[in-house]
Amino acid sequence: MHTTFFLLLGASIARFLLRHPGEPRTPWILALGITLALLYVLGPALGTAAPTLRRLLWLGLVVAVWVVLVVLAPSFAWCAVPLFYTALRTLPPRAAVVLVALLTVFVVAAQLQLSARTGAGEPFDPNLLLAPPAVAALATAVFIHMERQAQAQRTLIDDLIRTRRELAATERREGTLAERQRLSMEIHDTLAQHLSSQQMLLQAADRTWDTDPGTARAHVRTATDITARGLAEARRLVHDLAPRELADGAGLADALRALGAGPDIEVRFHLEGTPVPLPDRAESALLRIAQGALANVREHARARTAAITLSFLGDQVVLDIADDGHGFAQDTAPDAGPENRGHGLPAMRARVRQLGGTLTVESAPGEGTVLSASIPVSPSIPLEPTP
């Protein structure tokens, strides 16, 4: 439609120059034509989401300049067809229809005036009276029909997105319940049984300790063996609960380097300092914090790039996640909620607090966000012995 407008405007200017060479009004026609083109170019920059005051003023200027052009040269009347769509996109439906009707009446008057100038003595052409209203009615009907279809599609897409989120939430709940059931069965079949056997053996050893020391010691040795097996089972369960990105001996730096935030966001990783061994729970917490921060970047920040920096600073390790998104006011920080999949700031703070660390967030509207998690390496979280 923009291309059509400029083609019609250019054709009207060319027709006037060819039909009326050297007329005194030619400079005015050229100046008004250029002004109309410049004003029309400014339209997309003002947006089309809502009829704001600036956009209404812009539409009024465009229509006013076009009216003056048509008064000076009626051949510019056909530029009204793209203006129909401009009015329909800018104004509410009823106001747009009224403006289209007024523009159509003006086009008919201009065509009749042009016919009177150039076709004196010729019979009246009914197309001059009927064609502009027919074109305006067709353009309006097509636009309204397309807008209704677009609105129906937007409603359908919103419903699909909401349904998909509800389905994902249901699947997460079902997965959580299934995992809890699996863990309860694992604990019952391994740790609980081992503890029950230990209790019975130690009770038996206590009863026979004075009368049959040999049997009591045998019970104690058997309980010790069962304890060792229970400890191995506990370590296996803990290993199964660890993030899969840290499984099979993968380091924290490699796991962070492999993280992403979606196809439209570039994630960079930086490692500073000399890496030192960290407890498994510290590595898991830092990885979960990075995943949660990138989830917030993907869902809320509208960022193009994000940077993950892991710094080893002697007695502490610091994880920084920075993005170039639109940021937020500190008093309106995105909170934890079902839609955030549990990766909200309160959940991150809880993870860091359990390890004796601190979490800080720096953000402002339009200036991106920087999240920093600092965890002491010692002595608050001493290194756990490797099984």
Coordinates of C-alpha atoms in Angstrom, one line a residue:
M1 CA 0.0 0.0 0.0
H2 CA 2.9 2.4 0.7
T3 CA 4.3 1.6 -2.8
T4 CA 0.9 2.3 -4.3
F5 CA 0.7 5.6 -2.6
F6 CA 4.1 6.8 -3.9
L7 CA 3.4 5.5 -7.4
L8 CA 0.1 7.4 -7.5
L9 CA 1.7 10.5 -6.1
G10 CA 4.5 10.4 -8.6
A11 CA 2.1 9.7 -11.5
S12 CA -0.1 12.6 -10.5
I13 CA 2.9 15.0 -10.3
A14 CA 4.2 13.8 -13.7
R15 CA 0.7 14.2 -15.2
F16 CA 0.4 17.7 -14.0
L17 CA 3.9 18.7 -15.3
L18 CA 3.1 17.2 -18.7
R19 CA -0.4 18.7 -19.0
H20 CA 0.4 22.1 -17.5
P21 CA 4.0 23.1 -18.3
G22 CA 5.2 26.4 -17.0
E23 CA 2.1 27.3 -14.9
P24 CA 2.6 29.6 -12.0
R25 CA 1.2 27.1 -9.5
T26 CA 3.8 24.4 -10.5
P27 CA 6.2 25.3 -7.7
W28 CA 3.3 25.0 -5.2
I29 CA 2.3 21.6 -6.6
L30 CA 5.9 20.3 -6.4
A31 CA 6.3 21.7 -2.8
L32 CA 3.0 20.2 -1.6
G33 CA 3.8 16.9 -3.3
I34 CA 7.2 16.6 -1.6
T35 CA 5.6 17.7 1.7
L36 CA 2.9 15.0 1.4
A37 CA 5.6 12.4 0.6
L38 CA 7.7 13.4 3.6
L39 CA 4.6 13.4 5.9
Y40 CA 3.6 10.0 4.7
V41 CA 7.1 8.6 5.4
L42 CA 6.8 9.7 9.0
G43 CA 3.7 7.6 9.6
P44 CA 5.3 4.2 10.3
A45 CA 7.7 5.9 12.8
L46 CA 4.7 6.9 14.9
G47 CA 3.5 3.4 15.3
T48 CA 0.1 1.9 14.6
A49 CA -0.8 0.2 18.0
A50 CA -3.2 2.9 19.1
P51 CA -4.6 6.3 17.8
T52 CA -2.3 8.5 19.9
L53 CA -2.5 12.3 19.7
R54 CA 0.7 12.5 17.6
R55 CA -0.6 10.0 15.1
L56 CA -4.0 11.8 14.9
L57 CA -2.2 15.1 14.2
W58 CA -0.1 13.4 11.6
L59 CA -3.2 12.0 9.8
G60 CA -4.8 15.4 9.9
L61 CA -1.8 17.0 8.3
V62 CA -1.6 14.4 5.6
V63 CA -5.3 14.8 4.7
A64 CA -5.0 18.6 4.8
V65 CA -2.0 18.7 2.5
W66 CA -3.7 16.2 0.1
V67 CA -6.9 18.3 0.1
V68 CA -5.0 21.4 -0.9
L69 CA -3.2 19.4 -3.6
V70 CA -6.5 18.2 -5.0
V71 CA -8.0 21.7 -5.0
L72 CA -5.0 22.9 -7.0
A73 CA -4.8 19.8 -9.2
P74 CA -7.8 17.4 -9.2
S75 CA -5.7 14.6 -10.7
F76 CA -4.2 14.0 -7.2
A77 CA -7.6 12.7 -6.1
W78 CA -6.6 9.0 -6.8
C79 CA -4.0 9.2 -4.0
A80 CA -7.1 8.9 -1.7
V81 CA -7.1 5.1 -2.1
P82 CA -4.0 4.5 0.0
L83 CA -5.2 7.2 2.4
F84 CA -8.4 5.1 2.9
Y85 CA -6.2 2.3 4.4
T86 CA -4.2 4.8 6.4
A87 CA -7.4 6.2 8.0
L88 CA -8.7 2.7 8.7
R89 CA -5.4 1.7 10.4
T90 CA -5.2 4.9 12.5
L91 CA -8.8 5.6 13.6
P92 CA -11.4 3.6 15.4
P93 CA -13.7 1.8 12.9
R94 CA -16.6 4.3 13.0
A95 CA -14.5 7.4 12.8
A96 CA -12.5 5.8 10.0
V97 CA -15.6 5.0 8.0
V98 CA -16.8 8.6 8.4
L99 CA -13.4 10.0 7.2
V100 CA -13.4 7.6 4.2
A101 CA -16.9 8.8 3.3
L102 CA -15.7 12.4 3.4
L103 CA -12.7 11.7 1.4
T104 CA -14.8 9.8 -1.2
V105 CA -17.2 12.8 -1.5
F106 CA -14.2 15.1 -2.0
V107 CA -12.8 12.7 -4.7
V108 CA -16.1 12.7 -6.5
A109 CA -16.2 16.5 -6.5
A110 CA -12.6 16.7 -7.7
Q111 CA -13.3 14.3 -10.6
L112 CA -16.4 16.2 -11.6
Q113 CA -14.4 19.4 -11.5
L114 CA -11.7 17.9 -13.7
S115 CA -14.3 16.5 -16.1
A116 CA -15.8 20.0 -16.4
R117 CA -12.5 21.5 -17.2
T118 CA -11.3 19.0 -19.8
G119 CA -14.5 17.5 -21.3
A120 CA -16.6 20.5 -22.0
G121 CA -19.5 19.6 -24.3
E122 CA -19.1 15.8 -23.8
P123 CA -21.9 13.8 -22.2
F124 CA -21.9 13.1 -18.5
D125 CA -19.8 10.1 -17.4
P126 CA -21.6 8.2 -14.6
N127 CA -18.3 6.5 -13.6
L128 CA -17.1 9.8 -12.2
L129 CA -20.0 9.6 -9.7
L130 CA -20.1 5.9 -9.0
A131 CA -16.5 4.6 -9.3
P132 CA -15.0 6.4 -6.3
P133 CA -17.7 5.2 -3.8
A134 CA -17.4 1.7 -5.2
V135 CA -13.6 1.7 -4.8
A136 CA -13.9 3.2 -1.3
A137 CA -16.6 0.6 -0.3
L138 CA -14.4 -2.3 -1.6
A139 CA -11.3 -1.0 0.2
T140 CA -13.2 -0.6 3.5
A141 CA -14.8 -4.0 3.3
V142 CA -11.6 -5.7 2.5
F143 CA -9.7 -4.0 5.3
I144 CA -12.4 -4.7 7.9
H145 CA -12.6 -8.3 6.8
M146 CA -8.9 -8.7 7.1
E147 CA -8.8 -7.0 10.5
R148 CA -11.5 -9.4 11.8
Q149 CA -9.6 -12.4 10.5
A150 CA -6.4 -11.1 12.1
Q151 CA -8.1 -10.5 15.4
A152 CA -9.5 -14.0 15.3
Q153 CA -6.1 -15.4 14.6
R154 CA -4.6 -13.4 17.4
T155 CA -7.3 -14.7 19.8
L156 CA -6.6 -18.3 18.6
I157 CA -2.9 -17.9 19.1
D158 CA -3.4 -16.5 22.6
D159 CA -5.6 -19.5 23.4
L160 CA -3.0 -21.9 22.1
I161 CA -0.2 -20.3 24.0
R162 CA -2.3 -20.3 27.2
T163 CA -3.3 -23.9 26.6
R164 CA 0.4 -24.9 26.0
R165 CA 1.5 -23.2 29.2
E166 CA -1.3 -24.9 31.2
L167 CA -0.3 -28.2 29.6
A168 CA 3.4 -27.6 30.4
A169 CA 2.5 -26.7 34.0
T170 CA 0.4 -29.9 34.3
E171 CA 3.2 -32.0 32.9
R172 CA 5.7 -30.4 35.3
R173 CA 3.4 -31.2 38.2
E174 CA 2.9 -34.7 37.1
G175 CA 6.7 -35.1 36.6
T176 CA 7.3 -33.7 40.1
L177 CA 4.8 -36.1 41.6
A178 CA 6.2 -39.0 39.7
E179 CA 9.8 -38.1 40.8
R180 CA 8.6 -37.8 44.4
Q181 CA 7.0 -41.2 44.2
R182 CA 10.1 -42.7 42.6
L183 CA 12.3 -41.2 45.3
S184 CA 10.0 -42.4 48.1
M185 CA 10.1 -46.0 46.7
E186 CA 13.9 -45.8 46.3
I187 CA 14.3 -44.6 49.9
H188 CA 11.8 -47.2 51.2
D189 CA 13.5 -50.1 49.3
T190 CA 17.1 -49.1 50.2
L191 CA 17.8 -46.6 53.0
A192 CA 14.7 -47.4 55.1
Q193 CA 15.3 -51.2 54.8
H194 CA 19.0 -50.8 55.7
L195 CA 18.1 -48.6 58.7
S196 CA 15.5 -51.1 59.9
S197 CA 18.0 -54.0 59.6
Q198 CA 20.7 -52.0 61.4
Q199 CA 18.2 -51.3 64.2
M200 CA 17.3 -55.0 64.6
L201 CA 20.9 -56.1 64.5
L202 CA 22.0 -53.5 67.1
Q203 CA 19.1 -54.4 69.3
A204 CA 20.0 -58.1 69.1
A205 CA 23.7 -57.2 69.8
D206 CA 22.6 -55.3 72.9
R207 CA 20.6 -58.2 74.2
T208 CA 23.4 -60.7 73.8
W209 CA 26.3 -58.4 74.6
D210 CA 26.9 -59.8 78.1
T211 CA 25.8 -63.4 77.6
D212 CA 27.2 -64.1 74.1
P213 CA 29.9 -61.4 73.2
G214 CA 30.9 -63.3 70.0
T215 CA 27.3 -63.3 68.6
A216 CA 26.9 -59.6 69.6
R217 CA 30.1 -58.6 67.8
A218 CA 28.9 -60.6 64.7
H219 CA 25.7 -58.6 64.8
V220 CA 27.6 -55.3 65.0
R221 CA 29.8 -56.3 62.1
T222 CA 26.8 -57.2 60.0
A223 CA 25.2 -53.9 60.9
T224 CA 28.4 -52.1 59.9
D225 CA 28.3 -53.9 56.4
I226 CA 24.7 -52.8 56.0
T227 CA 25.6 -49.3 57.0
A228 CA 28.2 -49.2 54.3
R229 CA 25.7 -50.4 51.7
G230 CA 23.2 -47.8 52.9
L231 CA 25.9 -45.1 52.5
A232 CA 26.6 -46.2 49.0
E233 CA 22.9 -46.1 48.2
A234 CA 22.5 -42.6 49.7
R235 CA 25.4 -41.4 47.6
R236 CA 23.9 -42.9 44.5
L237 CA 20.6 -41.1 45.2
V238 CA 22.4 -37.8 45.7
H239 CA 24.3 -38.4 42.4
D240 CA 21.0 -39.1 40.6
L241 CA 19.6 -35.8 41.9
A242 CA 22.5 -33.7 40.8
P243 CA 22.1 -31.6 37.6
R244 CA 22.7 -33.7 34.5
E245 CA 25.0 -31.0 33.1
L246 CA 27.4 -31.8 36.0
A247 CA 27.1 -35.6 35.6
D248 CA 30.0 -37.8 34.6
G249 CA 32.6 -35.4 36.1
A250 CA 31.7 -32.4 34.0
G251 CA 33.1 -29.2 35.6
L252 CA 31.0 -26.1 36.4
A253 CA 32.8 -24.0 33.8
D254 CA 32.0 -26.5 31.0
A255 CA 28.4 -26.7 32.2
L256 CA 28.0 -22.9 32.2
R257 CA 29.7 -22.6 28.8
A258 CA 27.1 -24.9 27.3
L259 CA 24.1 -22.9 28.6
G260 CA 21.8 -21.0 26.2
A261 CA 18.9 -18.7 26.4
G262 CA 17.1 -19.4 23.1
P263 CA 17.8 -19.0 19.4
D264 CA 17.5 -15.2 19.4
I265 CA 19.9 -14.5 22.3
E266 CA 23.6 -14.8 22.1
V267 CA 25.2 -16.1 25.4
R268 CA 28.9 -15.5 26.0
F269 CA 30.9 -17.2 28.8
H270 CA 34.0 -15.8 30.6
L271 CA 36.2 -17.5 33.1
E272 CA 38.4 -15.4 35.4
G273 CA 40.9 -16.6 38.0
T274 CA 42.2 -20.1 38.7
P275 CA 39.4 -22.6 39.2
V276 CA 39.4 -24.5 42.5
P277 CA 37.3 -27.5 43.5
L278 CA 33.9 -26.7 44.8
P279 CA 31.4 -28.8 46.7
D280 CA 28.8 -30.5 44.6
R281 CA 26.0 -28.5 46.2
A282 CA 27.8 -25.3 45.5
E283 CA 28.3 -26.2 41.8
S284 CA 24.7 -27.3 41.5
A285 CA 23.4 -24.1 43.1
L286 CA 25.5 -21.9 40.8
L287 CA 24.4 -23.8 37.7
R288 CA 20.7 -23.6 38.8
I289 CA 21.1 -19.8 39.4
A290 CA 22.6 -19.3 35.9
Q291 CA 19.8 -21.4 34.4
G292 CA 17.2 -19.4 36.2
A293 CA 18.8 -16.1 35.3
L294 CA 18.9 -17.1 31.6
A295 CA 15.2 -18.2 31.8
N296 CA 14.3 -14.7 33.1
V297 CA 16.4 -13.1 30.3
R298 CA 14.5 -15.2 27.7
E299 CA 11.1 -14.6 29.1
H300 CA 11.2 -11.0 30.4
A301 CA 14.3 -9.0 29.3
R302 CA 13.9 -9.0 25.5
A303 CA 17.6 -9.0 25.3
R304 CA 19.9 -9.7 22.3
T305 CA 23.0 -10.8 24.3
A306 CA 23.8 -12.2 27.7
A307 CA 27.2 -12.7 29.4
I308 CA 28.0 -15.3 32.0
T309 CA 31.2 -14.6 34.1
L310 CA 32.6 -17.1 36.6
S311 CA 35.3 -15.6 38.8
F312 CA 37.4 -17.4 41.3
L313 CA 38.6 -14.8 43.8
G314 CA 40.6 -16.8 46.3
D315 CA 38.2 -17.2 49.2
Q316 CA 35.0 -16.8 47.2
V317 CA 33.5 -17.7 43.8
V318 CA 31.3 -15.1 42.0
L319 CA 28.8 -15.8 39.2
D320 CA 27.7 -12.8 37.2
I321 CA 24.9 -12.8 34.5
A322 CA 24.5 -9.6 32.6
D323 CA 22.1 -8.9 29.7
D324 CA 21.3 -5.9 27.4
G325 CA 17.6 -6.1 27.8
H326 CA 15.1 -3.4 28.8
G327 CA 15.7 -3.9 32.5
F328 CA 13.2 -3.2 35.2
A329 CA 12.7 -0.9 38.2
Q330 CA 14.1 -2.4 41.4
D331 CA 10.7 -2.3 43.2
T332 CA 9.1 -4.3 40.3
A333 CA 11.6 -7.2 40.1
P334 CA 10.2 -10.3 38.4
D335 CA 9.1 -12.6 41.2
A336 CA 8.9 -16.3 41.4
G337 CA 5.7 -17.8 40.1
P338 CA 4.3 -20.7 38.2
E339 CA 5.0 -19.0 34.9
N340 CA 8.7 -18.6 35.8
R341 CA 9.2 -22.3 36.4
G342 CA 10.6 -21.7 39.9
H343 CA 13.5 -19.6 38.6
G344 CA 12.5 -16.4 40.3
L345 CA 14.8 -14.2 42.3
P346 CA 13.5 -15.5 45.7
A347 CA 14.4 -19.0 44.7
M348 CA 17.9 -17.8 43.7
R349 CA 18.4 -15.9 47.0
A350 CA 17.3 -19.0 48.9
R351 CA 19.9 -21.2 47.1
V352 CA 22.7 -18.6 47.8
R353 CA 21.6 -18.1 51.4
Q354 CA 21.9 -21.8 52.2
L355 CA 25.5 -21.7 51.1
G356 CA 26.3 -18.6 53.2
G357 CA 26.5 -16.3 50.1
T358 CA 24.9 -13.2 48.8
L359 CA 22.8 -12.3 45.7
T360 CA 22.6 -8.8 44.3
V361 CA 20.7 -7.5 41.3
E362 CA 21.4 -4.2 39.5
S363 CA 18.9 -3.0 36.9
A364 CA 17.1 0.0 35.6
P365 CA 14.5 0.5 32.8
G366 CA 16.3 0.5 29.5
E367 CA 19.7 -0.3 31.0
G368 CA 19.7 -4.1 31.2
T369 CA 20.2 -6.2 34.2
V370 CA 23.2 -7.6 36.1
L371 CA 22.7 -10.5 38.6
S372 CA 25.7 -11.4 40.8
A373 CA 25.9 -14.4 43.1
S374 CA 28.8 -14.7 45.5
I375 CA 29.5 -17.9 47.5
P376 CA 32.4 -18.3 49.9
V377 CA 34.7 -21.2 49.2
S378 CA 35.8 -21.6 52.8
P379 CA 35.2 -22.0 55.7
S380 CA 31.4 -21.7 55.4
I381 CA 31.1 -24.5 52.8
P382 CA 34.0 -26.9 53.4
L383 CA 34.9 -29.2 50.6
E384 CA 33.0 -32.5 50.9
P385 CA 35.1 -35.7 50.7
T386 CA 34.9 -37.5 47.4
P387 CA 33.1 -40.9 47.8

